[in-house]
């Protein structure tokens, strides 16, 4: 922990006059819990993301509380609480429908001595002092404690100065900290994009070289972190960083790198931007839709180049099967794969505007997602806008009027499947694949 500011010594105490956090910005539930813990003779603070967000002028998502009381002691103080977690035992304390996580000061891993041979943390549950709890955290700005009683911010790692400089800086020796937990590198990207922080050069410089550490992280954890990136509302810029630092192969497996100046690139950018728009206006996003998009260029490429099957649906199904295989090697949960396949499959079904097919497609459980997907493909010119408009109108038609509508529209020539199945020049394809794979 080379720098003096990162040593576990007495904290810098920043008074209200300087930090200007209004005590009323702390959630009523967290305030009550802290007061009750004080009255029971324990220390207690707001910690982590909430203090950071308040100092940076953001509204905190939630308020975490940290204390010197053990989980059992916290449990005894609050009737409406329960102990959870195996790796970290902490307490969920409820105030009506509100819930606050209360954790006990933990010592860093050097003290708890529970790393595997690669330096990864196995167990991280040894209780410690407040200063030890500060230095086991990931970034200096995440290691600040707020005391609502004195209205002071306690700073053991120089995090307060970093909030003033909009700087995201890892605590301790960067490579060692990434070996202990490679997800910290993804957290750096997410937090810096979400909060507009610059990643400190020393924090950032090992990323490319250490990116492969992410391959050893359980896929469920990578997925959770990626979903946090999605929900941050900065997906488009975060994905750019993920690619720049070489984190994407741990996430997306052998998925080919998409060229910047390409229709595939335009399509993905559009999907990421639309996702950000939805999140930033308080709407939900569907992970299946998003992953259908991320892996779509692979399906589409295969679909276009299937050699032997002149029927476009057969070709599409084969492309979907191949892409599902590679998808199942990634961090995308298996439970999403059926929905993802449906969205892909509908891209073929929606090409057929003959007879009963359109009405059948409309009844498909994933029609809406398939149609939304087609619309995005239309925007980047992957399918004719006329096809998208046709479906936009067809949905509006009353069921009993559909037949005559179809008859009229079919006369206008909007019936033929547009997908062309091209023959793939075998040699050329092999070289293309070799040169564009990661
Ligand atoms: P968000 O606003 O997205 O919730 P956060 O910083 O609060 O951001 P959490 O995952 O809620 O993120 O973590 C709470 C706190 O726990 C962090 O602020 C940090 O102090 C600590 N922490 C989280 N993940 C790690 C990690 N991988 N290594 C060390 N400390 C961590
Ligand atoms: Mg948090």
XYZ file of C-alpha atoms and ligand atoms in Angstrom:
470
model
C 0.000 0.000 0.000
C 2.820 2.376 -1.013
C 1.169 5.761 -0.720
C 0.889 7.422 2.670
C -2.791 8.226 2.085
C -3.576 4.510 1.739
C -2.075 3.464 5.058
C -4.520 2.308 7.674
C -3.907 5.216 10.027
C -6.288 7.612 11.736
C -8.850 9.024 9.348
C -9.129 12.439 7.857
C -12.329 13.901 9.302
C -14.129 16.073 6.791
C -16.675 18.408 8.410
C -20.068 19.341 6.986
C -18.824 22.793 5.958
C -16.541 21.106 3.496
C -18.439 18.052 2.207
C -21.932 19.609 2.357
C -23.837 16.319 2.569
C -27.259 17.138 3.968
C -28.028 14.641 6.719
C -31.624 14.506 5.454
C -30.382 12.906 2.247
C -29.687 9.715 4.207
C -32.663 7.363 3.918
C -34.942 7.315 6.952
C -34.339 3.581 7.356
C -30.523 3.877 7.341
C -30.660 6.844 9.758
C -32.891 4.948 12.162
C -30.665 1.876 12.077
C -27.549 3.956 12.764
C -29.215 5.788 15.665
C -30.435 2.513 17.175
C -26.989 0.935 16.872
C -25.436 3.996 18.561
C -27.970 3.763 21.370
C -27.039 0.095 21.804
C -23.389 1.082 22.227
C -22.072 0.297 18.754
C -20.352 2.353 16.077
C -22.254 2.699 12.802
C -21.808 4.592 9.531
C -23.204 4.930 6.060
C -20.538 3.524 3.771
C -19.569 2.847 0.175
C -21.603 3.787 -2.899
C -24.061 6.044 -1.076
C -21.394 8.340 0.431
C -19.570 8.426 -2.904
C -22.746 9.262 -4.828
C -23.758 12.031 -2.409
C -20.316 13.623 -2.650
C -20.404 13.445 -6.446
C -23.923 14.866 -6.633
C -25.786 11.670 -7.586
C -28.829 10.178 -5.909
C -27.737 6.961 -4.152
C -29.405 3.727 -5.242
C -29.312 2.350 -1.729
C -27.688 3.002 1.629
C -25.342 0.450 3.142
C -24.517 0.585 6.831
C -21.361 -0.728 8.459
C -20.842 -1.306 12.161
C -18.569 -2.885 14.759
C -21.456 -5.069 15.953
C -21.247 -8.683 14.755
C -24.099 -10.024 12.588
C -25.536 -11.826 15.620
C -25.418 -8.619 17.670
C -27.136 -6.657 14.889
C -29.745 -9.386 14.627
C -30.412 -9.053 18.360
C -30.835 -5.272 18.159
C -33.384 -5.377 15.322
C -36.338 -7.691 15.544
C -37.178 -7.238 11.903
C -33.888 -8.523 10.493
C -32.206 -11.627 9.201
C -28.672 -12.805 8.658
C -27.830 -13.662 5.058
C -24.855 -14.701 2.937
C -22.211 -17.326 3.194
C -19.046 -15.664 1.920
C -19.912 -12.403 3.637
C -22.385 -12.715 6.439
C -24.430 -9.579 6.756
C -27.789 -8.574 8.105
C -30.832 -7.350 6.225
C -32.690 -4.934 8.482
C -36.230 -4.004 7.437
C -38.150 -0.773 8.094
C -41.560 -1.604 6.669
C -40.886 -2.318 2.999
C -37.482 -0.630 3.058
C -34.401 -2.730 3.666
C -30.844 -1.768 4.544
C -27.821 -4.064 4.462
C -25.836 -3.878 7.652
C -22.361 -5.423 7.558
C -19.659 -5.756 10.168
C -16.222 -4.138 9.691
C -14.079 -6.689 7.883
C -10.345 -7.121 7.783
C -8.573 -7.224 4.428
C -7.459 -10.547 2.978
C -3.830 -10.176 4.113
C -5.138 -10.589 7.630
C -7.790 -13.196 6.931
C -5.279 -15.242 4.910
C -7.799 -16.975 2.707
C -6.513 -16.722 -0.829
C -5.936 -19.516 -3.322
C -2.645 -20.049 -5.145
C -3.521 -17.495 -7.828
C -4.165 -14.878 -5.176
C -7.951 -15.022 -5.468
C -10.057 -14.468 -2.405
C -11.806 -17.532 -1.088
C -13.185 -16.348 2.184
C -13.486 -12.733 3.226
C -15.281 -12.828 6.472
C -12.783 -11.995 9.187
C -14.000 -9.087 11.262
C -11.698 -6.118 11.624
C -11.451 -2.472 12.593
C -12.914 0.457 10.690
C -9.532 1.278 9.131
C -9.066 -2.324 8.017
C -12.560 -2.260 6.592
C -11.613 0.829 4.579
C -8.525 -0.649 2.940
C -10.168 -3.936 1.975
C -12.611 -2.008 -0.236
C -11.945 -1.604 -3.942
C -11.665 2.118 -4.780
C -10.762 5.055 -2.570
C -14.072 6.791 -3.320
C -15.898 3.634 -2.168
C -14.100 3.600 1.172
C -15.645 6.679 2.800
C -17.738 6.537 5.972
C -20.413 9.059 6.849
C -21.392 9.599 10.472
C -24.867 11.192 10.619
C -24.346 12.116 14.286
C -21.274 14.287 13.831
C -22.061 14.883 10.135
C -18.445 14.037 9.353
C -16.998 12.005 6.500
C -14.212 9.671 7.658
C -11.515 9.076 5.064
C -8.712 6.510 5.500
C -7.526 6.220 1.871
C -7.627 9.667 0.279
C -11.049 9.024 -1.226
C -12.440 12.454 -0.388
C -9.715 14.241 -2.383
C -10.374 11.794 -5.236
C -14.092 12.710 -5.289
C -12.969 16.335 -5.671
C -10.775 15.337 -8.615
C -13.364 12.955 -10.125
C -10.787 10.212 -9.916
C -11.346 6.479 -9.544
C -8.314 4.963 -7.841
C -7.832 1.434 -6.616
C -6.730 1.004 -3.004
C -3.348 -0.714 -2.701
C -1.274 -2.437 -5.395
C -3.406 -2.643 -8.551
C -2.300 -6.021 -9.951
C -2.557 -7.685 -6.551
C -6.056 -6.299 -6.079
C -7.145 -7.587 -9.517
C -5.658 -11.005 -8.795
C -7.665 -11.170 -5.598
C -10.814 -10.231 -7.460
C -10.699 -9.607 -11.222
C -14.268 -8.238 -11.199
C -12.788 -5.032 -9.766
C -11.612 -4.233 -13.300
C -15.183 -4.413 -14.611
C -16.394 -2.406 -11.630
C -13.863 0.290 -12.552
C -15.322 0.538 -16.050
C -18.904 0.575 -14.789
C -18.372 3.143 -12.031
C -16.203 5.442 -14.127
C -18.732 5.487 -16.982
C -21.744 5.835 -14.720
C -20.290 8.587 -12.554
C -18.100 10.360 -15.105
C -14.877 9.559 -13.237
C -11.443 9.270 -14.787
C -9.719 6.008 -14.001
C -6.350 6.807 -12.453
C -3.521 5.752 -14.858
C -1.928 3.334 -12.345
C -5.319 1.771 -11.695
C -5.949 1.418 -15.413
C -2.571 0.440 -16.798
C -2.696 -3.287 -15.847
C -6.151 -3.833 -17.386
C -5.119 -5.139 -20.797
C -2.540 -7.505 -19.436
C -4.722 -8.756 -16.600
C -7.926 -9.027 -18.684
C -7.517 -12.791 -18.923
C -7.983 -13.045 -15.137
C -11.670 -12.454 -15.821
C -11.827 -15.810 -17.573
C -11.440 -17.515 -14.198
C -14.431 -15.722 -12.664
C -17.640 -17.773 -12.288
C -20.026 -16.897 -15.116
C -22.865 -16.062 -12.699
C -20.749 -13.315 -11.149
C -19.734 -11.928 -14.553
C -23.382 -11.904 -15.546
C -24.413 -10.031 -12.383
C -21.743 -7.424 -13.005
C -22.643 -7.075 -16.688
C -26.314 -6.593 -15.779
C -25.194 -3.784 -13.441
C -23.428 -2.236 -16.437
C -26.657 -2.540 -18.429
C -28.653 -0.941 -15.624
C -26.135 1.870 -15.209
C -27.532 3.649 -18.268
C -24.022 3.931 -19.776
C -23.918 0.661 -21.666
C -22.844 2.168 -24.991
C -19.722 3.851 -23.612
C -18.966 1.011 -21.180
C -18.955 -1.552 -24.000
C -16.427 0.588 -25.863
C -14.162 0.466 -22.799
C -14.784 -3.252 -22.329
C -13.521 -3.787 -25.876
C -10.602 -1.349 -25.457
C -9.360 -3.142 -22.333
C -9.873 -6.587 -23.870
C -12.463 -7.716 -21.319
C -14.929 -8.819 -23.956
C -13.508 -12.238 -24.682
C -14.086 -13.253 -21.037
C -17.677 -12.082 -21.404
C -18.612 -12.967 -24.947
C -16.319 -15.876 -25.717
C -15.344 -16.329 -29.332
C -17.769 -13.731 -30.611
C -16.061 -11.975 -33.482
C -14.945 -8.422 -33.011
C -17.305 -6.165 -34.892
C -15.647 -3.621 -37.155
C -16.190 -0.001 -36.191
C -17.382 1.140 -39.605
C -19.885 -1.563 -40.413
C -23.590 -2.101 -40.441
C -23.161 -4.691 -37.689
C -21.348 -2.081 -35.628
C -24.127 0.437 -36.292
C -26.720 -2.112 -35.235
C -25.003 -2.874 -31.923
C -24.399 0.783 -31.151
C -28.058 1.474 -31.820
C -29.109 -1.357 -29.486
C -26.815 -0.099 -26.715
C -28.008 3.469 -27.114
C -31.668 2.417 -27.079
C -30.969 0.372 -23.946
C -29.410 3.422 -22.277
C -32.380 5.576 -23.315
C -34.800 3.078 -21.766
C -32.848 2.842 -18.497
C -32.395 6.612 -18.274
C -36.121 7.143 -18.671
C -36.924 4.631 -15.945
C -37.985 1.735 -18.196
C -36.911 -1.874 -17.908
C -34.796 -3.748 -20.426
C -34.980 -7.369 -21.415
C -31.662 -9.202 -21.081
C -32.823 -11.775 -23.678
C -33.442 -8.988 -26.199
C -30.075 -7.429 -25.486
C -28.138 -10.683 -25.812
C -30.132 -11.626 -28.925
C -28.733 -8.392 -30.372
C -25.161 -8.821 -29.140
C -24.913 -12.233 -30.792
C -27.123 -11.442 -33.796
C -24.318 -10.504 -36.210
C -22.954 -14.018 -35.774
C -26.328 -15.592 -36.573
C -26.899 -13.274 -39.496
C -23.502 -13.964 -40.967
C -24.033 -17.698 -40.720
C -27.547 -17.376 -42.053
C -26.299 -15.563 -45.130
C -23.572 -18.036 -45.787
C -25.161 -21.407 -45.228
C -24.196 -23.426 -48.278
C -26.456 -26.366 -48.669
C -29.911 -25.285 -47.603
C -31.656 -23.126 -50.156
C -34.701 -22.699 -47.916
C -34.123 -19.637 -45.824
C -35.880 -20.909 -42.677
C -33.837 -24.102 -42.696
C -30.703 -22.014 -43.105
C -31.754 -19.761 -40.256
C -32.446 -22.667 -37.911
C -28.992 -24.086 -38.616
C -27.414 -20.704 -37.987
C -29.384 -20.396 -34.731
C -28.279 -23.851 -33.603
C -24.632 -23.030 -34.220
C -24.876 -19.643 -32.520
C -26.725 -21.149 -29.527
C -23.831 -23.546 -29.089
C -21.331 -20.717 -28.865
C -23.741 -18.716 -26.713
C -23.882 -21.523 -24.178
C -20.087 -21.244 -23.770
C -20.457 -17.656 -22.546
C -21.748 -16.055 -19.369
C -25.278 -15.728 -20.789
C -27.518 -17.810 -18.501
C -29.002 -20.936 -20.064
C -32.489 -19.841 -19.010
C -32.344 -16.938 -21.505
C -31.387 -19.036 -24.492
C -34.921 -20.172 -25.452
C -36.146 -16.550 -25.624
C -33.052 -15.452 -27.523
C -33.604 -18.218 -30.077
C -37.240 -17.175 -30.483
C -36.249 -13.585 -31.255
C -33.768 -14.811 -33.860
C -36.241 -17.290 -35.314
C -38.862 -14.572 -35.715
C -36.465 -12.646 -37.961
C -37.127 -15.385 -40.503
C -40.815 -15.796 -39.746
C -41.423 -12.081 -40.254
C -40.154 -12.339 -43.814
C -43.134 -14.448 -44.751
C -46.194 -12.358 -45.415
C -48.253 -14.989 -47.190
C -51.544 -16.629 -46.268
C -52.022 -17.511 -42.628
C -48.348 -17.025 -41.724
C -48.546 -13.379 -40.620
C -51.444 -14.046 -38.242
C -49.606 -17.052 -36.827
C -46.478 -14.961 -36.288
C -48.559 -12.387 -34.455
C -49.674 -15.068 -32.005
C -46.085 -16.114 -31.260
C -45.276 -15.485 -27.594
C -42.198 -13.443 -28.507
C -43.751 -11.565 -31.437
C -43.388 -8.147 -29.830
C -39.698 -8.668 -29.106
C -39.165 -10.087 -32.595
C -40.899 -7.094 -34.154
C -38.936 -4.579 -32.033
C -35.776 -6.367 -33.103
C -36.794 -6.168 -36.773
C -37.445 -2.463 -36.327
C -33.862 -1.881 -35.142
C -32.547 -3.897 -38.063
C -34.655 -1.690 -40.313
C -33.109 1.475 -38.885
C -29.593 0.359 -39.847
C -30.747 -0.851 -43.256
C -30.415 -4.554 -42.573
C -33.988 -5.149 -43.729
C -36.121 -2.868 -45.933
C -38.069 -0.256 -43.987
C -41.064 -1.298 -46.080
C -41.061 -4.688 -44.295
C -41.028 -3.032 -40.865
C -43.839 -0.660 -41.863
C -45.858 -3.585 -43.156
C -45.709 -5.281 -39.743
C -46.404 -2.026 -37.955
C -49.611 -1.734 -39.932
C -50.556 -5.406 -39.835
C -50.594 -5.415 -36.030
C -53.161 -2.631 -36.025
C -55.654 -4.442 -38.270
C -58.647 -6.030 -36.551
C -58.468 -9.853 -36.899
C -61.588 -10.002 -39.062
C -60.219 -7.388 -41.482
C -56.825 -9.063 -41.882
C -57.701 -11.293 -44.801
C -58.864 -8.514 -47.071
C -55.999 -6.290 -45.923
C -53.536 -9.023 -46.839
C -55.184 -9.562 -50.201
C -54.937 -5.883 -50.996
C -51.364 -5.554 -49.773
C -50.179 -8.745 -51.401
C -51.344 -7.331 -54.717
C -48.949 -4.473 -54.089
C -46.176 -7.019 -54.147
C -45.167 -7.122 -50.489
C -45.143 -10.882 -50.144
C -41.856 -12.370 -51.136
C -39.281 -13.362 -48.565
C -36.375 -11.031 -49.092
C -33.650 -13.123 -47.577
C -31.143 -14.281 -50.111
C -29.222 -17.426 -49.389
C -25.797 -16.915 -50.807
C -23.294 -19.583 -51.618
C -20.235 -19.257 -49.501
C -16.886 -19.352 -51.261
C -15.275 -21.886 -48.957
C -11.655 -20.703 -49.048
C -12.453 -17.053 -48.734
C -14.655 -17.617 -45.717
C -11.928 -19.489 -43.867
C -9.434 -16.693 -44.327
C -11.985 -14.066 -43.304
C -12.759 -15.941 -40.141
C -9.141 -16.389 -39.256
C -8.280 -12.748 -39.733
C -11.267 -11.259 -37.953
C -11.483 -13.559 -34.968
C -10.063 -12.251 -31.730
P -23.566 0.861 -6.776
O -23.948 2.276 -6.665
O -23.562 0.378 -8.168
O -24.301 -0.068 -5.849
P -21.434 0.320 -4.991
O -20.041 0.855 -4.929
O -22.348 0.634 -3.855
O -22.037 0.811 -6.352
P -21.847 -2.406 -4.322
O -21.669 -3.627 -5.165
O -23.182 -2.094 -3.764
O -21.336 -1.210 -5.218
O -20.767 -2.501 -3.168
C -20.823 -1.757 -1.969
C -19.425 -1.434 -1.478
O -18.717 -2.649 -1.198
C -18.548 -0.695 -2.476
O -18.760 0.692 -2.427
C -17.160 -1.085 -2.024
O -16.770 -0.320 -0.913
C -17.344 -2.518 -1.572
N -17.079 -3.490 -2.664
C -17.954 -3.956 -3.570
N -17.387 -4.829 -4.404
C -16.108 -4.931 -4.011
C -14.988 -5.699 -4.470
N -15.103 -6.505 -5.517
N -13.819 -5.556 -3.810
C -13.707 -4.746 -2.736
N -14.711 -3.995 -2.273
C -15.901 -4.088 -2.898
Mg -24.378 -0.257 -3.588
